[in-house]
Each structure stands twice: as structure tokens, then as C-alpha cells.
Amino acid sequence: MMKDVGFIGWRGMVGSVLIERMIKKKDFQNINAIFFTTSQYGKSILFPNLKNKYIKLQNAYNLEKLFELDIIITCQGSDYTNKIYYKLRKIGWSGYWLDAASNLRTSKNSVIVLDPVNLKLIEQKLNMGIKTFIGGNCTVSLMLMALGGLFDNNLIEWIFVSTYQAASGAGAKFMQELINQMKYIYQNISHLINDSFNILEIEKEISNKMNSSNFPKDNFKVPLINNVIPWIDKKMDNGQTKEEWKGQFETNKILNLDQIIPVDGTCVRVATLRSHSQSFTVKLKKNLSINNIENIINSHNKWVKIILNDFNDTINFLTPSFINGKLDLPVGRIKKLNIDKNCFSMFSVGDQLLWGAAEPLRRMLKLLI
Ligand code: NAP
């Protein structure tokens, strides 16, 4: 019999990419999909390419309706998970809960899913009766897919990473705000752009506009356009942000390691719309040649792609603008460091909405079905 699968959060950034992928891979043919909403209850929606009929949205807070489902897949966010997950489990719901939000990642009864990296662990936990499977943090999943070969071979002593995270990583409203910031600046300074424009005068005018009280910044609190924000998520007691804290916790939980591999870094929001970039410093347990490092990285999965360390290949193939909407995971700028013979650095790019969020959940759903 086909499984009843409830979708919550399907119109957000992660949810809409998930639906798009599932339509492309014809995953809806094997399930009975039921769509829920927290804000548009009762409305009917026409999904392009999906059954070509109007689908009535169910109330995402209706526990009785949710109780009937075999599988729930939510991309709604942590607030929703907090409100519903525990209540549903308490009244005896024993279905599979798949979630893009972070709050259940720390639960002892959950597995963080990234099957090209931890399929064995997923299978082992499924056999043990675990029913809560959570997608990992976007930068962590992208890092593990990029460096998976070195982790598999137990070659990594520690990692330090600086991230360059896109606006869409914060959700649809933030991405919209970045676009509104672009629009605001253009609308207010376009009259100054002409054949004989004074570049410093325009720069000054843009800065003035960015500081004006009408500038759209309700979500980011400051301009992201023409700016970088070296802070993502809440403050932790040790000086890290929560986004930085996730690096070590989630990496080690996904890999299910006895001995912790230290991971630390600085997470930074940048004014790209989609796809996250990361700059790694990696200390290996031994001195490996660049060739060796590249071969090990390359052999881990079919999506990771080594980009030649030269100008043309780097600017063409190792950027968010090249990788948006693709599953490929380019890694490049691989070089040994003056600092230590066992250290190397590497730059990676990945679509955080695909491998960083929707794709591991889609593949987990497929595994269950
Ligand atoms: P999002 O875009 O903010 O969407 C979440 C919900 O917001 C939607 O389901 C929708 O709920 C509502 N919403 C309000 N205004 C909207 C608008 N203008 N367009 C679309 N939806 C709108 O959140 P998200 O980025 O997909 O993240 C969902 C969860 O995944 C979060 O817990 C996040 O931390 C996690 N995650 C995100 C990423 C990422 O790259 N974005 C990566 C990994 C994990 P209703 O339809 O019910 O109103």
C-alpha cells in the first residue's frame, strides 16, 4: 500500500526546492502526498506538474489529521517542530518524522541524515526502530560531502572553516529583503549613473542611502547589500555563534565518531542570493601530497568535483553563480600551507538548498518508501 506522507513547509526555500526535486525524480508516483499549511488553511493550490489538479491544504496544527500519516516531512522551521513533534509523539504517533529544522538534531533519538556519508548509521538506526531523521546544517552537510574521502580514511586531525553564506540560507523573507535592498539602492541613485559619473560621489550616496531610516532591513537588521555580516544565529557561552557550534557537534554526530574531531570557524553572511561557499584550513594526521589529497577527495562521491588551481577554472567553476541549482560540489584552490606540512587549504561551493537541505531529506524519504 502507498504510504501517506504529509508535507509541511513546502512553500519555503527548502520546501519548494524539495518539491521541485521530487517532481523531477517522479517521487510523487510512489506516495500519497498530503499538503499542510500553517497560514493558508482551507485554500486549494495548483502545483505545476504535480497531478495537475487543485490540492486542498490541510491545517498543519490538526493533530488528528497528522496522526493518520505514515511519514511527516517538515521544512517549516524549529518553532513548528517544537509546537507539534512532542505532542504527536506523546499521543502515540509512531510514524517517521523527517525535518529540515535544527532543534531535533541534538536529540538522542534522532539521526542526522546525509546518506552518501552515513548510510550505514542510518540503516543501523532504522533497524533499531529510530523514527526521527533530521537533515543536517547546510554548511556541515556541504563540508562532509566535500571532504568525505578524508573523513572516511580517518585522515583529519582538525578543521577550521570560514563560511560565505547566502541570504537564502536564512529563509525566504531574508532573501526577499536582500532583493529589496538592491532595489532601494538602484531606485535612489540611478539618476547619478551617467557617462561622466563620479564614482566616489556615488559610493558616498549609496552609503547615505544604506544608513537612511527607510532602508529595508527588518530581517537582517543591517544592510547585507555592499556588506558582510560575520554573525549567524544565536550567541553561545564560549564566544561561538550557534552556526559555528553546529560545525563540530553535527560533524561528529553524522560520522558517529568515538573520538571527537575538532571543527571550528567563523560563519559569515554575504550578499549572494543562493549557494554557500567555505574556505577550509585542514590539519591532516600525516603529510599527503596535493595529488593524494585530490584523489582521496574525488573518490568519495560522484558530486564532488576537483577544480584546477588556476585563474580561469576558479573564476568560472568555483563560484555560487556557477553552482546555483546544481547538485555538483566543486572544490578547488587546494594548496599546502607554509604554516605546517600536514596542513592544506581548500575552497568549496555548494547549493545549500540542495545538498545542504532538500536532497538528504528527499533521499531519506525514498529510503523509507
Ligand atoms: P522559509 O523560506 O522561511 O519558509 C518557512 C515557512 O515560512 C514557509 O513554509 C511558509 O509557511 C512561511 N513563509 C512566510 N513567508 C513566506 C514567503 N514569502 N515565501 C515562502 N514561505 C513563506 O524557511 P527555509 O529557509 O525553507 O527553512 C526551513 C527550515 O529549514 C528552517 O528550520 C531552516 O533552519 C532549515 N534549513 C534551511 C536551509 C536554507 O538554506 N534555507 C538549509 C538547511 C536547513 P506557510 O506556508 O505555512 O505560511
PDB file of C-alpha atoms in Angstrom, residues 32-216:
ATOM      1  CA  ASN A  32       0.070   9.519  -1.306  1.00  0.00           C
ATOM      2  CA  ALA A  33       1.043  13.148  -0.642  1.00  0.00           C
ATOM      3  CA  ILE A  34      -0.996  15.379   1.665  1.00  0.00           C
ATOM      4  CA  PHE A  35      -0.118  19.086   1.896  1.00  0.00           C
ATOM      5  CA  PHE A  36      -0.377  21.134   5.080  1.00  0.00           C
ATOM      6  CA  THR A  37      -0.044  24.833   5.876  1.00  0.00           C
ATOM      7  CA  THR A  38       0.381  26.988   8.962  1.00  0.00           C
ATOM      8  CA  SER A  39      -1.054  30.098   7.289  1.00  0.00           C
ATOM      9  CA  GLN A  40      -3.320  29.222   4.345  1.00  0.00           C
ATOM     10  CA  TYR A  41      -5.623  26.569   5.823  1.00  0.00           C
ATOM     11  CA  GLY A  42      -8.564  25.713   3.552  1.00  0.00           C
ATOM     12  CA  LYS A  43      -7.017  27.167   0.386  1.00  0.00           C
ATOM     13  CA  SER A  44      -6.529  24.997  -2.686  1.00  0.00           C
ATOM     14  CA  ILE A  45      -3.237  25.109  -4.537  1.00  0.00           C
ATOM     15  CA  LEU A  46      -2.340  24.067  -8.058  1.00  0.00           C
ATOM     16  CA  PHE A  47       1.122  22.550  -8.076  1.00  0.00           C
ATOM     17  CA  PRO A  48       2.618  22.798 -11.542  1.00  0.00           C
ATOM     18  CA  ASN A  49       3.487  19.318 -12.847  1.00  0.00           C
ATOM     19  CA  LEU A  50       2.013  17.573  -9.834  1.00  0.00           C
ATOM     20  CA  LYS A  51      -1.142  15.588 -10.681  1.00  0.00           C
ATOM     21  CA  ASN A  52      -2.472  18.723 -12.458  1.00  0.00           C
ATOM     22  CA  LYS A  53      -5.292  19.229 -10.034  1.00  0.00           C
ATOM     23  CA  TYR A  54      -6.077  21.544  -7.155  1.00  0.00           C
ATOM     24  CA  ILE A  55      -4.916  20.198  -3.809  1.00  0.00           C
ATOM     25  CA  LYS A  56      -6.733  21.304  -0.670  1.00  0.00           C
ATOM     26  CA  LEU A  57      -4.358  22.428   2.065  1.00  0.00           C
ATOM     27  CA  GLN A  58      -4.799  20.855   5.492  1.00  0.00           C
ATOM     28  CA  ASN A  59      -4.230  22.548   8.828  1.00  0.00           C
ATOM     29  CA  ALA A  60      -0.656  21.857   9.976  1.00  0.00           C
ATOM     30  CA  TYR A  61      -1.751  22.155  13.635  1.00  0.00           C
ATOM     31  CA  ASN A  62      -4.504  19.486  13.375  1.00  0.00           C
ATOM     32  CA  LEU A  63      -3.043  16.634  15.435  1.00  0.00           C
ATOM     33  CA  GLU A  64      -5.772  14.155  14.421  1.00  0.00           C
ATOM     34  CA  LYS A  65      -5.039  14.669  10.755  1.00  0.00           C
ATOM     35  CA  LEU A  66      -1.274  14.412  11.349  1.00  0.00           C
ATOM     36  CA  PHE A  67      -1.787  11.247  13.440  1.00  0.00           C
ATOM     37  CA  GLU A  68      -3.120   9.407  10.361  1.00  0.00           C
ATOM     38  CA  LEU A  69       0.159   9.898   8.447  1.00  0.00           C
ATOM     39  CA  ASP A  70       2.867   7.265   7.976  1.00  0.00           C
ATOM     40  CA  ILE A  71       5.546   9.881   7.348  1.00  0.00           C
ATOM     41  CA  ILE A  72       5.750  13.609   8.054  1.00  0.00           C
ATOM     42  CA  ILE A  73       8.306  15.709   6.231  1.00  0.00           C
ATOM     43  CA  THR A  74       8.611  19.251   7.518  1.00  0.00           C
ATOM     44  CA  CYS A  75      10.612  22.187   6.188  1.00  0.00           C
ATOM     45  CA  GLN A  76       8.641  24.676   8.260  1.00  0.00           C
ATOM     46  CA  GLY A  77      11.258  25.553  10.867  1.00  0.00           C
ATOM     47  CA  SER A  78      12.069  24.956  14.532  1.00  0.00           C
ATOM     48  CA  ASP A  79       9.053  26.763  16.012  1.00  0.00           C
ATOM     49  CA  TYR A  80       6.671  24.410  14.241  1.00  0.00           C
ATOM     50  CA  THR A  81       8.697  21.344  15.230  1.00  0.00           C
ATOM     51  CA  ASN A  82       8.708  22.475  18.878  1.00  0.00           C
ATOM     52  CA  LYS A  83       4.953  23.012  18.860  1.00  0.00           C
ATOM     53  CA  ILE A  84       3.950  19.736  17.190  1.00  0.00           C
ATOM     54  CA  TYR A  85       6.594  16.987  17.400  1.00  0.00           C
ATOM     55  CA  TYR A  86       6.436  16.277  21.145  1.00  0.00           C
ATOM     56  CA  LYS A  87       2.617  16.465  21.263  1.00  0.00           C
ATOM     57  CA  LEU A  88       2.330  13.984  18.399  1.00  0.00           C
ATOM     58  CA  ARG A  89       4.794  11.533  19.940  1.00  0.00           C
ATOM     59  CA  LYS A  90       3.041  11.919  23.326  1.00  0.00           C
ATOM     60  CA  ILE A  91      -0.322  10.837  21.924  1.00  0.00           C
ATOM     61  CA  GLY A  92       1.350   7.752  20.475  1.00  0.00           C
ATOM     62  CA  TRP A  93       2.092   8.679  16.858  1.00  0.00           C
ATOM     63  CA  SER A  94       4.755   6.229  15.699  1.00  0.00           C
ATOM     64  CA  GLY A  95       5.353   7.394  12.142  1.00  0.00           C
ATOM     65  CA  TYR A  96       8.601   8.645  10.656  1.00  0.00           C
ATOM     66  CA  TRP A  97       9.398  12.338  11.228  1.00  0.00           C
ATOM     67  CA  LEU A  98      11.743  13.945   8.654  1.00  0.00           C
ATOM     68  CA  ASP A  99      12.769  17.522   9.388  1.00  0.00           C
ATOM     69  CA  ALA A 100      14.949  20.291   7.927  1.00  0.00           C
ATOM     70  CA  ALA A 101      14.946  22.293  11.170  1.00  0.00           C
ATOM     71  CA  SER A 102      17.785  22.104  13.670  1.00  0.00           C
ATOM     72  CA  ASN A 103      16.100  21.568  17.030  1.00  0.00           C
ATOM     73  CA  LEU A 104      15.800  17.756  16.954  1.00  0.00           C
ATOM     74  CA  ARG A 105      19.385  17.280  15.711  1.00  0.00           C
ATOM     75  CA  THR A 106      20.615  17.241  19.314  1.00  0.00           C
ATOM     76  CA  SER A 107      18.055  14.631  20.423  1.00  0.00           C
ATOM     77  CA  LYS A 108      19.425  11.210  21.429  1.00  0.00           C
ATOM     78  CA  ASN A 109      16.612   9.582  19.464  1.00  0.00           C
ATOM     79  CA  SER A 110      17.400  11.278  16.167  1.00  0.00           C
ATOM     80  CA  VAL A 111      19.788  10.635  13.326  1.00  0.00           C
ATOM     81  CA  ILE A 112      21.206  13.447  11.176  1.00  0.00           C
ATOM     82  CA  VAL A 113      20.866  12.162   7.620  1.00  0.00           C
ATOM     83  CA  LEU A 114      23.418  12.514   4.842  1.00  0.00           C
ATOM     84  CA  ASP A 115      23.353   9.100   3.206  1.00  0.00           C
ATOM     85  CA  PRO A 116      26.419   9.395   0.913  1.00  0.00           C
ATOM     86  CA  VAL A 117      28.321   9.912   4.180  1.00  0.00           C
ATOM     87  CA  ASN A 118      26.416   7.927   6.825  1.00  0.00           C
ATOM     88  CA  LEU A 119      24.132   5.383   5.112  1.00  0.00           C
ATOM     89  CA  LYS A 120      25.375   2.565   7.385  1.00  0.00           C
ATOM     90  CA  LEU A 121      24.477   4.549  10.504  1.00  0.00           C
ATOM     91  CA  ILE A 122      21.044   5.404   9.055  1.00  0.00           C
ATOM     92  CA  GLU A 123      20.355   1.728   8.300  1.00  0.00           C
ATOM     93  CA  GLN A 124      21.584   0.633  11.700  1.00  0.00           C
ATOM     94  CA  LYS A 125      19.325   3.171  13.465  1.00  0.00           C
ATOM     95  CA  LEU A 126      16.342   2.231  11.268  1.00  0.00           C
ATOM     96  CA  ASN A 127      16.794  -1.388  12.341  1.00  0.00           C
ATOM     97  CA  MET A 128      16.910  -0.244  15.968  1.00  0.00           C
ATOM     98  CA  GLY A 129      13.487   1.375  15.493  1.00  0.00           C
ATOM     99  CA  ILE A 130      14.590   5.037  15.380  1.00  0.00           C
ATOM    100  CA  LYS A 131      11.899   7.107  13.643  1.00  0.00           C
ATOM    101  CA  THR A 132      13.229  10.677  13.710  1.00  0.00           C
ATOM    102  CA  PHE A 133      15.555  11.671  10.865  1.00  0.00           C
ATOM    103  CA  ILE A 134      16.829  15.220  10.557  1.00  0.00           C
ATOM    104  CA  GLY A 135      18.650  16.999   7.748  1.00  0.00           C
ATOM    105  CA  GLY A 136      21.975  18.500   8.825  1.00  0.00           C
ATOM    106  CA  ASN A 137      23.073  22.120   8.936  1.00  0.00           C
ATOM    107  CA  CYS A 138      23.717  23.325   5.379  1.00  0.00           C
ATOM    108  CA  THR A 139      27.420  24.162   5.760  1.00  0.00           C
ATOM    109  CA  VAL A 140      28.091  20.945   7.707  1.00  0.00           C
ATOM    110  CA  SER A 141      26.444  18.736   5.077  1.00  0.00           C
ATOM    111  CA  LEU A 142      28.264  20.553   2.270  1.00  0.00           C
ATOM    112  CA  MET A 143      31.573  20.216   4.130  1.00  0.00           C
ATOM    113  CA  LEU A 144      31.119  16.490   4.731  1.00  0.00           C
ATOM    114  CA  MET A 145      30.226  15.878   1.091  1.00  0.00           C
ATOM    115  CA  ALA A 146      33.321  17.842   0.012  1.00  0.00           C
ATOM    116  CA  LEU A 147      35.796  16.332   2.489  1.00  0.00           C
ATOM    117  CA  GLY A 148      34.095  12.921   2.860  1.00  0.00           C
ATOM    118  CA  GLY A 149      37.033  10.961   1.465  1.00  0.00           C
ATOM    119  CA  LEU A 150      39.422  12.359   4.065  1.00  0.00           C
ATOM    120  CA  PHE A 151      36.961  11.665   6.897  1.00  0.00           C
ATOM    121  CA  ASP A 152      36.348   8.105   5.612  1.00  0.00           C
ATOM    122  CA  ASN A 153      40.089   7.413   5.674  1.00  0.00           C
ATOM    123  CA  ASN A 154      40.432   8.854   9.184  1.00  0.00           C
ATOM    124  CA  LEU A 155      42.953  11.421   7.943  1.00  0.00           C
ATOM    125  CA  ILE A 156      41.622  14.595   9.538  1.00  0.00           C
ATOM    126  CA  GLU A 157      43.056  15.951  12.778  1.00  0.00           C
ATOM    127  CA  TRP A 158      41.083  19.217  12.844  1.00  0.00           C
ATOM    128  CA  ILE A 159      39.312  21.726  10.566  1.00  0.00           C
ATOM    129  CA  PHE A 160      38.950  25.492  10.671  1.00  0.00           C
ATOM    130  CA  VAL A 161      36.448  26.997   8.262  1.00  0.00           C
ATOM    131  CA  SER A 162      35.348  30.477   7.199  1.00  0.00           C
ATOM    132  CA  THR A 163      31.973  30.496   5.524  1.00  0.00           C
ATOM    133  CA  TYR A 164      30.389  32.796   2.942  1.00  0.00           C
ATOM    134  CA  GLN A 165      26.674  32.048   3.367  1.00  0.00           C
ATOM    135  CA  ALA A 166      23.928  33.224   1.013  1.00  0.00           C
ATOM    136  CA  ALA A 167      20.876  35.229   2.068  1.00  0.00           C
ATOM    137  CA  SER A 168      18.502  32.361   1.194  1.00  0.00           C
ATOM    138  CA  GLY A 169      20.139  30.326   3.954  1.00  0.00           C
ATOM    139  CA  ALA A 170      18.131  32.435   6.376  1.00  0.00           C
ATOM    140  CA  GLY A 171      14.796  31.798   4.614  1.00  0.00           C
ATOM    141  CA  ALA A 172      12.522  33.325   2.002  1.00  0.00           C
ATOM    142  CA  LYS A 173      11.874  36.593   3.847  1.00  0.00           C
ATOM    143  CA  PHE A 174      15.604  37.344   4.161  1.00  0.00           C
ATOM    144  CA  MET A 175      16.242  36.627   0.501  1.00  0.00           C
ATOM    145  CA  GLN A 176      13.364  38.932  -0.384  1.00  0.00           C
ATOM    146  CA  GLU A 177      14.891  41.615   1.837  1.00  0.00           C
ATOM    147  CA  LEU A 178      18.263  41.436   0.073  1.00  0.00           C
ATOM    148  CA  ILE A 179      16.449  41.920  -3.268  1.00  0.00           C
ATOM    149  CA  ASN A 180      14.538  44.871  -1.797  1.00  0.00           C
ATOM    150  CA  GLN A 181      17.839  46.355  -0.613  1.00  0.00           C
ATOM    151  CA  MET A 182      19.198  46.113  -4.188  1.00  0.00           C
ATOM    152  CA  LYS A 183      16.004  47.756  -5.480  1.00  0.00           C
ATOM    153  CA  TYR A 184      16.133  50.554  -2.892  1.00  0.00           C
ATOM    154  CA  ILE A 185      19.686  51.495  -3.791  1.00  0.00           C
ATOM    155  CA  TYR A 186      19.067  51.377  -7.525  1.00  0.00           C
ATOM    156  CA  GLN A 187      15.896  53.437  -7.293  1.00  0.00           C
ATOM    157  CA  ASN A 188      17.624  56.091  -5.199  1.00  0.00           C
ATOM    158  CA  ILE A 189      20.876  56.505  -7.049  1.00  0.00           C
ATOM    159  CA  SER A 190      20.152  55.545 -10.662  1.00  0.00           C
ATOM    160  CA  HIS A 191      19.901  59.239 -11.643  1.00  0.00           C
ATOM    161  CA  LEU A 192      23.596  59.630 -10.723  1.00  0.00           C
ATOM    162  CA  ILE A 193      24.726  56.893 -13.083  1.00  0.00           C
ATOM    163  CA  ASN A 194      25.591  58.515 -16.388  1.00  0.00           C
ATOM    164  CA  ASP A 195      28.567  58.677 -18.773  1.00  0.00           C
ATOM    165  CA  SER A 196      30.513  61.108 -16.612  1.00  0.00           C
ATOM    166  CA  PHE A 197      29.670  59.821 -13.173  1.00  0.00           C
ATOM    167  CA  ASN A 198      31.885  60.491 -10.181  1.00  0.00           C
ATOM    168  CA  ILE A 199      32.467  57.112  -8.568  1.00  0.00           C
ATOM    169  CA  LEU A 200      33.274  58.420  -5.084  1.00  0.00           C
ATOM    170  CA  GLU A 201      30.213  60.623  -5.104  1.00  0.00           C
ATOM    171  CA  ILE A 202      28.043  57.618  -5.940  1.00  0.00           C
ATOM    172  CA  GLU A 203      29.718  55.496  -3.264  1.00  0.00           C
ATOM    173  CA  LYS A 204      29.000  58.236  -0.707  1.00  0.00           C
ATOM    174  CA  GLU A 205      25.409  58.467  -1.834  1.00  0.00           C
ATOM    175  CA  ILE A 206      24.937  54.683  -1.619  1.00  0.00           C
ATOM    176  CA  SER A 207      26.364  54.719   1.921  1.00  0.00           C
ATOM    177  CA  ASN A 208      23.965  57.504   2.856  1.00  0.00           C
ATOM    178  CA  LYS A 209      21.018  55.533   1.469  1.00  0.00           C
ATOM    179  CA  MET A 210      22.137  52.391   3.322  1.00  0.00           C
ATOM    180  CA  ASN A 211      22.064  54.369   6.572  1.00  0.00           C
ATOM    181  CA  SER A 212      18.689  56.007   5.938  1.00  0.00           C
ATOM    182  CA  SER A 213      15.781  55.032   8.172  1.00  0.00           C
ATOM    183  CA  ASN A 214      13.691  53.851   5.203  1.00  0.00           C
ATOM    184  CA  PHE A 215      16.270  51.288   4.124  1.00  0.00           C
ATOM    185  CA  PRO A 216      14.665  47.789   4.176  1.00  0.00           C
TER     186      PRO A 216
END
